[in-house]
Amino acid sequence: MRGFSDMALELRGKPLAIRSWAVYFGPMTRQGPGSLVPAIQLRGVVKRFGPLTAVDGLELEVPQGVVLGLLGPNGAGKSTTMKMLTAQSIADEGAIRILGHDIPTESKWARARMGVVPQHDNLDEELTVEQNLRMFSFLYRVPRRRRREAIERTMRLAQLEDRGETPVDDLSGGMRRRLLIVRALLHRPELVLMDEPTVGLDPQVRQDLWGVISALRDEGVTVLMSTHYIEEAERLSDEVALMAKGRVVERGTPVDLVTKYAGTTVEEYTPQGEGGLAELERLVHEHGFTTRRTGTSLSVLRAEELPESLRDRLGRPQRRASNLEDVFVTLTGENVE
Amino acid sequence: MSLRQRREDARPEHHARPGRFEADAVLGVVAREWILYGQSWRATTFAAVVEPTLYLLCFGFGMGALIGTLAGYSYIDFLGTGIVAVSVMFQSMMPAVINTFIKRRFLHTYEGILAAPVDVRELVTGEALWLALRSGVYGCVPLLVAIGFGLRPGPGMLLVPLIAFLAGFAFALFGIWISAVITSVRSMDYVFSGLFTPLFLVAGTFFPITELPTWVQTAAMANPLYHAVELIRGSVFGGLGAGQALLHVAILAGFAYLMWNLAAFQMRRRVVG
Ligand SMILES: Nc1ncnc2c1ncn2[C@@H]1O[C@H](COP(=O)(O)OP(=O)(O)OP(=O)(O)O)[C@@H](O)[C@H]1O
Ligand SMILES: [Mg+2]
């Protein structure tokens, strides 16, 4: 009974050997947050491309039922990580498990249980919307009698019901994205990987997609979503992981991270004249505060703790609530759109 | 859309373990080609009919008038059966090299497919299966044309689609392997001139290989197309012993099996980083 001994191991708080016991019980793995088998588990994962180390000892665990936003500047290794989860890229070092399945050895089973929205659109342009979905209903093993239902359901989710006959080539960018997303939902996956699902979409379309992601979350589907839109991560994610240079540098709920790194208030000071910004920066840093430059002004994080004496010397601030973007910029040293 | 409906539509399900090699995965790959064929069958059929007709007309009558009989057959009969094999090779290997390369490199079709529970072997099998089916059907067209030119129909001809299917499957896998070896469209020139041409010339298609130098004859034994030609001619005209026929089938099947492994191996190297 290796299964139960492994469970015992796990219950002692050492989830070292999560074997496939949960898999024997099938639906037991679907218990939402707190369930024993993490949806995603990466341990010391390294991926190199020649001299470049794209993923550098990545540690990441996503419990089932959680929406995790993966934030990171360009080249942080988000897409590489996603590709390793589908075994389309093989890690050089480390261990990866998805819903209890070892990757890459049991990757096919893992892929049967997850849906993948790639960063770069790989829809079949020569086929219509309906034909694209039909093809994938085979690939995802949707049983024959349920294929029609699956196709109709996903077209409804994408709000493309009346576009079934349209060739993908004739769809707008937003429609293509929607199709790309729901294509991953044909088989009602338990885990969905989304690599920048809303990039380049207008706000209305993006909001519609947020609706889909929220519905997934409400139904207990685990979502790993990389994004450049901080607002999106803040709004949709139960937790965010900040990634830089191939590692997770910080992880937590948006609220906790903001409180920890940026306090409650940010004050923006706009100095007059040349060199004023640097001077201001020096002054604030002397008092141990963190700042970031935004255009011609200086944002002081955790400004609620600024001593009055210092504040008097800085000038008149614009006040706003701290947000995740402040945290992101502080931790990664990069600006985002 | 109502919130309830959306939640209902997003609800997850439990998923069984997929098999090591599943028909649905292969069919999904075939489905794409089948759908596209629905849009292009007219052009495909046109090419499949017109080409052998022209070959038979020009070579059959032009050369046939000079040659008369060849290896015991009237030249047009000899040629008609040879062209079946050639068109099988063209119908399977050519699109296997070109389309597979384009789908991998430019359309990113395989990236999408392999994110689903499909492995490279199923993918490669699906691609080859479709081309083999097409070859099995279109390979018979030159035979029908040759019948129009006076080839006597016989029951052995019923084996031709099967032989065309087997040869088509093998050549498609050969083509897929090549498409995974080459790294640019430019290198296809090497493939077509350096590989295709000798393959279809030195196979007993347009003339018997018995007139060629001995070493070329020996080399032709390693040419799968030669075995396809022999099988096709043997079924159409009879005169091929069971042992010989089995040997040709075994060589074609062995070649298909080798290519199946090579294609899967090389494709995996390309699509898994
Ligand atoms: N196939 C590859 N060959 C060589 N280098 C690669 C390959 N794939 C990714 N890289 C490199 O690995 C690093 C991480 O890339 P990755 O695409 O994972 O970043 P990302 O976080 O997704 O960035 P973005 O936000 O721009 O999508 C980059 O420096 C990239 O150039
Ligand atoms: Mg990326």
XYZ file of C-alpha atoms and ligand atoms in Angstrom:
642
model
C 0.000 0.000 0.000
C 2.473 2.554 -1.137
C -0.443 4.906 -1.705
C -1.405 5.299 1.912
C 2.099 5.531 3.208
C 2.666 8.339 0.781
C -0.438 10.013 2.041
C 0.859 9.680 5.566
C 4.119 11.239 4.487
C 2.209 14.089 3.077
C 0.068 14.527 6.143
C 3.202 14.960 8.190
C 3.765 18.007 6.068
C 6.402 16.522 3.815
C 4.805 16.263 0.416
C 7.944 14.633 -0.927
C 6.521 11.568 -2.493
C 3.084 12.345 -3.710
C 2.466 9.189 -5.640
C -0.539 8.487 -7.689
C -2.702 7.335 -4.804
C -4.998 10.260 -5.355
C -5.330 9.174 -8.903
C -6.683 5.785 -7.843
C -9.538 7.567 -6.223
C -10.053 9.755 -9.224
C -12.535 12.463 -8.294
C -11.051 12.765 -4.815
C -8.401 14.954 -6.327
C -11.096 17.458 -7.161
C -11.581 18.989 -3.787
C -10.642 22.566 -4.357
C -8.165 24.476 -2.227
C -6.586 22.472 0.532
C -6.805 19.230 -1.366
C -3.790 17.029 -0.820
C -2.359 16.832 -4.308
C -1.184 20.171 -5.624
C -2.365 21.014 -9.115
C 1.116 22.148 -10.041
C 4.374 21.472 -8.291
C 7.795 22.534 -9.519
C 10.913 21.734 -7.526
C 14.279 23.216 -8.386
C 13.415 23.345 -12.059
C 16.159 24.515 -14.392
C 15.922 25.047 -18.133
C 18.848 26.191 -20.220
C 19.076 27.254 -23.819
C 22.759 27.064 -24.603
C 24.501 29.597 -22.408
C 21.213 31.157 -21.300
C 19.437 29.886 -18.208
C 15.798 30.708 -18.852
C 14.447 29.024 -15.723
C 16.823 28.935 -12.821
C 15.853 26.737 -9.885
C 12.170 27.492 -9.981
C 10.065 26.504 -6.986
C 6.345 26.826 -7.411
C 3.364 25.048 -5.960
C -0.222 25.753 -6.904
C -2.922 24.088 -4.807
C -6.018 22.866 -6.580
C -8.785 25.367 -7.093
C -6.506 28.383 -6.957
C -6.108 31.036 -9.627
C -2.442 31.954 -9.637
C -1.287 34.979 -11.557
C 2.247 34.715 -12.834
C 3.737 38.153 -13.198
C 7.116 38.894 -14.613
C 8.959 41.087 -17.068
C 9.719 39.984 -20.626
C 12.099 37.063 -20.660
C 11.456 36.109 -17.025
C 10.776 32.531 -18.104
C 6.977 32.414 -17.858
C 6.356 30.825 -21.233
C 9.256 28.435 -20.811
C 7.716 27.309 -17.540
C 4.330 26.787 -19.179
C 5.932 24.720 -21.925
C 7.634 22.509 -19.392
C 4.268 21.855 -17.767
C 2.957 20.389 -21.031
C 6.236 18.533 -21.645
C 6.762 20.479 -24.849
C 9.967 21.560 -23.251
C 11.932 19.224 -21.014
C 13.534 20.546 -17.843
C 17.278 20.051 -17.484
C 17.004 19.695 -13.730
C 14.343 19.448 -11.064
C 11.016 17.709 -10.676
C 7.602 18.625 -12.035
C 4.261 17.163 -11.019
C 0.838 18.043 -12.283
C -2.244 16.804 -10.423
C -0.011 14.090 -9.035
C 1.383 13.034 -12.416
C 5.101 13.064 -12.977
C 6.181 15.226 -15.902
C 7.312 14.284 -18.501
C 6.725 10.543 -17.895
C 2.971 10.858 -17.259
C 2.513 13.994 -19.224
C -0.119 12.593 -21.538
C -2.468 11.921 -18.665
C -1.751 15.341 -17.244
C -2.521 16.899 -20.603
C -5.823 15.007 -20.719
C -6.770 16.848 -17.533
C -5.588 20.317 -18.457
C -6.279 22.936 -21.069
C -3.569 25.106 -22.546
C -3.868 28.611 -23.954
C -0.548 29.419 -25.619
C 0.995 32.860 -25.801
C 1.199 32.702 -29.569
C -1.965 31.888 -31.431
C -1.772 28.492 -33.132
C -5.327 28.223 -34.395
C -5.811 26.607 -37.741
C -6.472 29.530 -40.038
C -7.681 27.394 -42.873
C -10.460 25.903 -40.779
C -13.629 27.535 -39.517
C -14.367 28.171 -35.862
C -16.483 25.056 -35.649
C -13.922 22.929 -37.482
C -11.130 24.044 -35.168
C -13.191 23.001 -32.180
C -14.239 19.742 -33.816
C -10.647 18.772 -34.478
C -9.688 19.405 -30.875
C -12.738 17.570 -29.563
C -11.096 14.465 -31.036
C -7.687 15.329 -29.664
C -9.172 15.899 -26.204
C -11.088 12.582 -26.412
C -14.503 14.145 -25.974
C -16.808 11.128 -26.363
C -18.502 11.012 -29.735
C -22.042 11.637 -28.470
C -20.907 14.699 -26.556
C -18.829 16.387 -29.209
C -21.662 18.517 -30.517
C -22.541 19.659 -27.008
C -18.889 20.466 -26.251
C -18.523 22.532 -29.396
C -21.738 24.440 -28.754
C -20.820 25.038 -25.133
C -17.410 26.444 -25.957
C -18.731 28.620 -28.772
C -21.238 29.996 -26.254
C -18.465 30.696 -23.741
C -16.524 32.543 -26.424
C -19.656 34.326 -27.600
C -19.013 33.019 -31.057
C -22.295 31.110 -31.447
C -23.101 32.713 -34.768
C -19.550 32.465 -36.076
C -19.306 28.704 -36.375
C -18.949 28.832 -40.146
C -16.466 31.698 -40.219
C -12.906 30.791 -41.236
C -10.487 31.714 -38.479
C -8.647 33.880 -40.968
C -11.690 36.167 -41.106
C -12.071 36.611 -37.337
C -11.053 39.768 -35.513
C -8.105 39.597 -33.130
C -10.420 39.503 -30.115
C -12.519 36.701 -31.561
C -9.409 34.655 -32.316
C -8.211 35.027 -28.742
C -11.587 33.966 -27.407
C -11.550 30.935 -29.635
C -8.010 30.092 -28.567
C -9.110 30.207 -24.945
C -12.243 28.130 -25.225
C -10.490 25.567 -27.398
C -8.671 24.672 -24.187
C -11.982 24.159 -22.377
C -13.589 21.641 -24.737
C -12.919 18.715 -22.420
C -13.858 20.511 -19.195
C -10.308 20.522 -17.822
C -9.422 20.520 -14.150
C -6.432 22.787 -14.706
C -5.989 25.559 -17.241
C -2.698 27.153 -18.242
C -3.063 30.562 -19.842
C -0.048 32.379 -21.200
C -0.992 36.036 -21.507
C -4.555 35.264 -22.488
C -5.730 38.843 -22.816
C -2.778 40.516 -24.459
C -3.774 43.064 -27.066
C -7.489 42.909 -26.372
C -9.768 45.887 -25.931
C -11.121 46.453 -22.418
C -14.584 45.096 -23.207
C -13.290 41.806 -24.586
C -10.868 41.544 -21.715
C -13.701 41.945 -19.239
C -15.655 39.197 -20.984
C -12.683 36.917 -20.612
C -12.372 37.800 -16.984
C -15.919 36.522 -16.696
C -14.837 33.178 -18.112
C -11.843 32.965 -15.801
C -14.004 33.838 -12.796
C -16.450 31.120 -13.776
C -13.585 28.637 -13.933
C -12.484 29.691 -10.503
C -15.993 29.465 -9.095
C -16.180 25.910 -10.377
C -12.944 24.929 -8.670
C -10.757 24.806 -11.763
C -7.116 25.611 -11.092
C -5.778 28.366 -13.318
C -2.177 29.379 -13.885
C -2.236 32.603 -15.801
C 0.686 34.702 -16.857
C -0.083 38.291 -17.593
C 1.455 41.690 -18.076
C -1.675 43.437 -16.919
C -1.230 43.999 -13.237
C -4.801 45.075 -12.767
C -5.893 41.788 -14.227
C -3.676 39.786 -11.913
C -4.885 41.811 -8.949
C -8.507 41.325 -9.822
C -8.571 37.677 -10.859
C -5.870 35.953 -8.884
C -6.199 34.367 -5.494
C -2.457 34.636 -5.375
C 0.261 36.084 -7.531
C 3.805 34.894 -8.020
C 6.343 37.403 -9.193
C 8.892 35.894 -11.483
C 12.218 37.395 -12.487
C 15.254 35.820 -14.115
C 13.801 32.349 -14.024
C 12.788 32.284 -10.367
C 9.813 33.183 -8.248
C 10.992 36.142 -6.218
C 7.818 36.657 -4.193
C 4.472 35.033 -3.786
C 1.288 35.874 -1.944
C -2.182 37.310 -2.181
C -2.253 40.672 -3.933
C -3.369 42.397 -0.730
C -0.590 40.867 1.366
C 2.076 41.710 -1.179
C 0.930 45.280 -1.522
C 0.838 45.726 2.234
C 4.240 44.122 2.656
C 6.087 46.080 -0.007
C 4.133 49.238 -0.632
C 2.084 49.877 2.515
C -1.260 51.541 2.020
C -0.376 54.819 0.360
C 1.930 56.028 -2.348
C 2.839 59.687 -2.673
C 4.089 61.064 -5.943
C 6.363 64.089 -5.900
C 7.224 66.112 -8.952
C 10.404 68.095 -8.389
C 11.212 71.288 -10.249
C 14.197 71.584 -12.542
C 17.148 69.450 -13.575
C 18.508 66.928 -11.123
C 15.636 67.482 -8.728
C 14.506 63.914 -9.096
C 17.862 62.437 -8.118
C 18.114 64.811 -5.201
C 14.661 63.864 -3.997
C 15.446 60.210 -4.400
C 18.606 60.508 -2.324
C 16.752 62.278 0.433
C 13.992 59.700 0.636
C 16.382 56.764 0.459
C 18.363 58.214 3.349
C 15.279 57.724 5.453
C 14.961 54.122 4.350
C 11.995 54.452 2.019
C 11.551 52.681 -1.270
C 10.835 54.723 -4.358
C 10.179 54.252 -8.016
C 10.336 56.721 -10.830
C 7.225 57.293 -12.879
C 8.031 59.665 -15.723
C 9.090 62.976 -14.239
C 7.868 62.212 -10.756
C 9.016 60.081 -7.879
C 6.672 57.654 -6.149
C 7.378 57.008 -2.513
C 6.002 53.684 -1.294
C 4.624 53.179 2.203
C 4.191 56.943 2.314
C 1.859 56.731 5.282
C 5.000 56.293 7.368
C 6.827 59.342 6.046
C 7.792 61.637 8.944
C 6.205 65.064 8.664
C 9.625 66.713 8.818
C 10.696 64.879 5.675
C 7.415 65.375 3.899
C 7.753 69.153 4.339
C 11.024 69.091 2.409
C 9.625 67.050 -0.483
C 6.922 69.351 -1.734
C 3.269 68.784 -2.475
C 2.419 65.158 -3.223
C -0.303 63.431 -5.189
C -1.673 60.644 -3.011
C -3.019 57.325 -4.190
C -3.539 53.828 -2.847
C -0.609 51.439 -3.204
C -1.081 48.757 -5.808
C 0.487 45.618 -7.144
C 2.313 47.493 -9.832
C 4.335 49.248 -7.137
C 5.303 45.849 -5.784
C 6.105 44.493 -9.214
C 8.377 47.375 -10.115
C 10.066 47.300 -6.743
C 10.814 43.614 -6.883
C 11.695 43.187 -10.525
C 13.146 46.590 -11.239
C 11.177 46.701 -14.466
C 8.370 48.833 -15.677
C 5.276 47.371 -17.229
C 2.680 48.669 -19.582
C -24.831 35.099 -20.942
C -26.093 34.377 -17.450
C -23.609 33.782 -14.685
C -25.165 30.393 -14.011
C -24.840 29.315 -17.590
C -21.224 30.416 -17.672
C -20.405 28.506 -14.512
C -22.166 25.463 -15.857
C -20.108 25.749 -19.041
C -16.856 26.039 -17.115
C -17.451 23.086 -14.799
C -14.567 20.601 -14.766
C -14.816 16.858 -15.103
C -12.704 13.915 -14.171
C -10.550 12.494 -16.953
C -9.489 8.931 -17.490
C -5.959 8.004 -18.372
C -5.479 8.094 -22.127
C -4.118 4.977 -23.775
C -0.594 4.725 -25.091
C -1.818 4.900 -28.625
C -5.371 5.999 -29.294
C -7.488 6.062 -32.407
C -9.132 9.349 -31.459
C -5.796 11.121 -31.260
C -4.889 9.852 -34.712
C -8.358 10.649 -36.035
C -8.141 14.205 -34.745
C -5.045 14.709 -36.864
C -6.728 13.053 -39.846
C -9.871 15.135 -39.277
C -8.011 18.316 -40.106
C -6.837 16.953 -43.429
C -10.228 15.481 -44.200
C -11.889 18.853 -43.649
C -9.351 20.617 -45.842
C -9.748 17.934 -48.465
C -13.446 18.780 -48.547
C -12.384 22.194 -49.822
C -9.684 21.078 -52.219
C -10.795 17.728 -53.605
C -11.553 19.131 -57.023
C -8.028 20.404 -57.543
C -6.509 17.265 -56.033
C -8.607 15.028 -58.233
C -7.865 17.115 -61.306
C -4.128 16.761 -60.746
C -4.432 13.062 -59.966
C -6.260 12.401 -63.233
C -4.579 14.797 -65.613
C -0.979 13.947 -64.801
C -1.064 10.198 -65.466
C -3.244 10.788 -68.506
C -0.655 13.094 -70.007
C 2.187 10.742 -69.144
C 0.375 7.816 -70.682
C -0.603 9.781 -73.763
C 2.840 11.207 -74.454
C 5.090 8.377 -73.312
C 2.683 5.574 -74.071
C 2.054 6.589 -77.652
C 5.254 8.482 -78.324
C 7.616 5.896 -76.895
C 5.250 2.981 -77.263
C 5.332 3.379 -81.057
C 9.113 3.006 -80.949
C 9.293 0.328 -78.312
C 6.337 -1.903 -78.934
C 6.782 -4.460 -76.160
C 8.981 -4.314 -73.127
C 9.823 -7.156 -70.763
C 6.959 -9.047 -72.254
C 4.360 -6.286 -71.837
C 3.047 -3.773 -74.289
C 4.773 -0.522 -73.385
C 1.587 1.247 -72.404
C 0.734 -1.585 -69.990
C 4.235 -1.500 -68.567
C 4.111 2.236 -68.162
C 0.555 2.337 -66.784
C 1.470 0.096 -63.885
C 4.740 1.947 -63.291
C 2.932 5.250 -63.101
C 0.634 3.913 -60.394
C 3.669 3.518 -58.174
C 5.142 6.874 -59.131
C 1.930 8.691 -58.428
C 1.629 6.957 -55.058
C 5.066 8.247 -54.187
C 4.299 11.766 -55.371
C 0.935 11.828 -53.626
C 2.393 10.783 -50.314
C 6.020 11.791 -49.983
C 5.835 15.225 -51.557
C 3.045 16.593 -49.318
C 4.622 14.801 -46.380
C 7.826 16.777 -46.831
C 6.262 20.121 -47.699
C 3.053 20.266 -45.657
C 4.525 18.736 -42.559
C 7.389 21.193 -42.644
C 5.031 24.137 -43.054
C 2.747 22.952 -40.283
C 5.660 22.518 -37.928
C 7.645 25.620 -38.742
C 5.179 28.250 -39.864
C 1.658 27.348 -38.814
C 2.591 26.010 -35.351
C -0.106 23.407 -35.846
C 1.828 20.778 -33.941
C 2.382 23.026 -30.967
C -1.367 23.163 -30.515
C -1.892 19.472 -31.090
C 0.858 18.399 -28.695
C -0.523 20.507 -25.867
C -3.519 18.167 -26.024
C -3.128 14.560 -24.854
C -1.509 13.497 -28.100
C 2.018 12.235 -28.442
C 4.359 12.576 -31.345
C 3.835 9.015 -32.526
C 0.092 9.497 -32.779
C 0.635 12.780 -34.578
C 3.011 11.278 -37.104
C 0.727 8.279 -37.629
C -2.257 10.517 -38.284
C -0.408 12.562 -40.871
C 0.878 9.450 -42.645
C -2.431 7.621 -42.422
C -4.222 10.395 -44.238
C -1.657 10.493 -47.030
C -1.760 6.707 -47.292
C -5.538 6.725 -47.635
C -5.309 9.349 -50.325
C -2.630 7.398 -52.161
C -4.682 4.239 -51.896
C -7.526 5.954 -53.721
C -5.682 8.166 -56.173
C -3.054 5.559 -56.908
C -5.758 3.653 -58.772
C -6.487 6.542 -61.106
C -3.583 5.846 -63.524
C -4.761 2.254 -63.656
C -8.232 3.383 -64.697
C -6.691 5.688 -67.277
C -4.554 2.839 -68.570
C -7.671 0.683 -68.856
C -9.063 3.468 -71.005
C -5.950 3.082 -73.147
C -6.499 -0.628 -73.532
C -5.117 -2.313 -70.393
C -7.140 -5.468 -69.797
C -8.934 -5.360 -66.402
C -8.390 -8.339 -64.128
C -9.218 -9.406 -60.545
C -5.605 -8.882 -59.412
C -6.142 -5.151 -59.838
C -8.268 -5.190 -56.697
C -5.053 -5.558 -54.739
C -3.642 -2.324 -56.137
C -5.364 0.022 -53.647
C -3.974 -2.054 -50.792
C -0.468 -1.966 -52.188
C -0.834 1.744 -52.871
C -1.960 2.263 -49.275
C 1.012 0.388 -47.842
C 3.508 2.102 -50.123
C 1.819 5.465 -49.507
C 2.053 4.981 -45.754
C 5.752 4.139 -45.985
C 6.587 7.037 -48.296
C 4.547 9.468 -46.239
C 6.526 8.507 -43.137
C 9.730 8.807 -45.148
C 8.641 12.312 -46.144
C 7.714 13.244 -42.574
C 11.100 12.085 -41.389
C 12.801 14.217 -44.047
C 10.643 17.214 -43.137
C 11.865 16.873 -39.566
C 15.478 16.560 -40.657
C 15.631 19.628 -42.865
C 15.807 23.044 -41.309
C 14.793 25.299 -44.167
C 12.587 25.379 -47.234
C 15.719 25.767 -49.372
C 17.017 22.344 -48.442
C 13.926 20.822 -50.051
C 15.683 21.310 -53.399
C 18.288 18.767 -52.348
C 15.574 16.377 -51.359
C 13.603 16.643 -54.558
C 16.542 16.525 -56.959
C 18.875 14.303 -55.046
C 16.396 11.823 -53.611
C 13.086 11.939 -55.410
C 14.373 11.780 -58.944
C 16.684 8.780 -58.566
C 14.031 7.018 -56.479
C 11.412 7.171 -59.172
C 13.733 6.719 -62.131
C 15.566 3.686 -60.815
C 12.573 1.593 -59.850
C 11.490 -0.047 -63.056
C 8.788 2.507 -63.617
C 9.519 3.804 -67.134
C 11.929 1.070 -68.169
C 13.048 -2.204 -66.623
C 16.071 -1.972 -64.380
C 17.599 -5.036 -66.033
C 19.276 -2.843 -68.635
C 21.087 -0.766 -66.016
C 24.618 -1.444 -64.753
C 24.743 -4.172 -62.139
C 25.564 -1.903 -59.249
C 22.548 0.266 -60.061
C 20.402 -2.828 -60.164
C 21.665 -3.802 -56.744
C 20.946 -0.311 -55.466
C 17.438 -0.508 -56.874
C 16.767 -3.470 -54.584
C 17.033 -1.020 -51.717
C 14.547 1.303 -53.358
C 11.124 0.745 -51.784
C 9.482 2.073 -54.907
C 10.984 -0.787 -56.888
C 9.208 -3.256 -54.606
C 5.969 -1.336 -54.940
C 6.293 -1.428 -58.735
C 6.979 -5.153 -58.733
C 3.994 -5.818 -56.507
C 1.665 -3.696 -58.580
C 2.796 -5.208 -61.858
C 2.614 -8.651 -60.336
C -0.968 -8.176 -59.177
C -2.150 -6.634 -62.414
C -0.512 -9.108 -64.777
C -0.009 -12.095 -62.499
C 3.234 -13.968 -62.755
C 4.581 -13.100 -59.317
C 5.144 -16.095 -57.050
C 3.668 -16.024 -53.553
C 7.120 -16.115 -51.998
C 8.337 -13.208 -54.089
C 5.177 -11.229 -53.397
C 5.542 -11.778 -49.680
C 9.130 -10.661 -49.829
C 8.163 -7.400 -51.543
C 5.382 -6.835 -49.015
C 7.749 -7.583 -46.156
C 10.318 -5.128 -47.477
C 7.707 -2.393 -47.887
C 6.295 -3.078 -44.430
C 9.769 -3.139 -42.927
C 10.556 0.158 -44.587
C 7.295 1.622 -43.236
C 8.139 0.407 -39.743
C 11.648 1.849 -39.890
C 10.326 5.171 -41.135
C 7.573 5.184 -38.537
C 10.234 5.073 -35.843
C 12.599 7.494 -37.525
C 9.822 9.990 -38.237
C 8.557 9.868 -34.656
C 12.071 10.145 -33.263
C 13.167 13.050 -35.420
C 9.872 14.884 -35.103
C 10.078 14.581 -31.326
C 13.510 16.146 -31.424
C 12.091 19.064 -33.354
C 8.915 19.751 -31.445
C 10.057 19.065 -27.898
C 12.577 21.665 -26.740
N 13.554 27.878 -27.742
C 14.373 28.775 -27.199
N 15.656 28.875 -27.578
C 16.490 29.773 -27.024
N 16.126 30.650 -26.075
C 14.859 30.626 -25.659
C 13.911 29.692 -26.193
N 12.724 29.896 -25.583
C 12.915 30.904 -24.712
N 14.183 31.340 -24.746
C 14.764 32.409 -23.904
O 14.431 32.138 -22.573
C 14.141 33.341 -21.864
C 12.775 33.232 -21.250
O 11.821 33.251 -22.270
P 10.261 33.127 -22.002
O 9.595 33.109 -23.328
O 10.013 32.002 -21.095
O 9.947 34.480 -21.248
P 8.554 35.099 -20.811
O 8.605 35.318 -19.360
O 7.457 34.270 -21.331
O 8.587 36.498 -21.568
P 7.425 37.328 -22.275
O 6.737 38.090 -21.222
O 8.178 38.225 -23.197
O 6.554 36.368 -22.992
C 14.268 34.449 -22.884
O 15.529 35.040 -22.716
C 14.171 33.762 -24.203
O 14.916 34.429 -25.185
Mg 5.988 34.542 -22.658
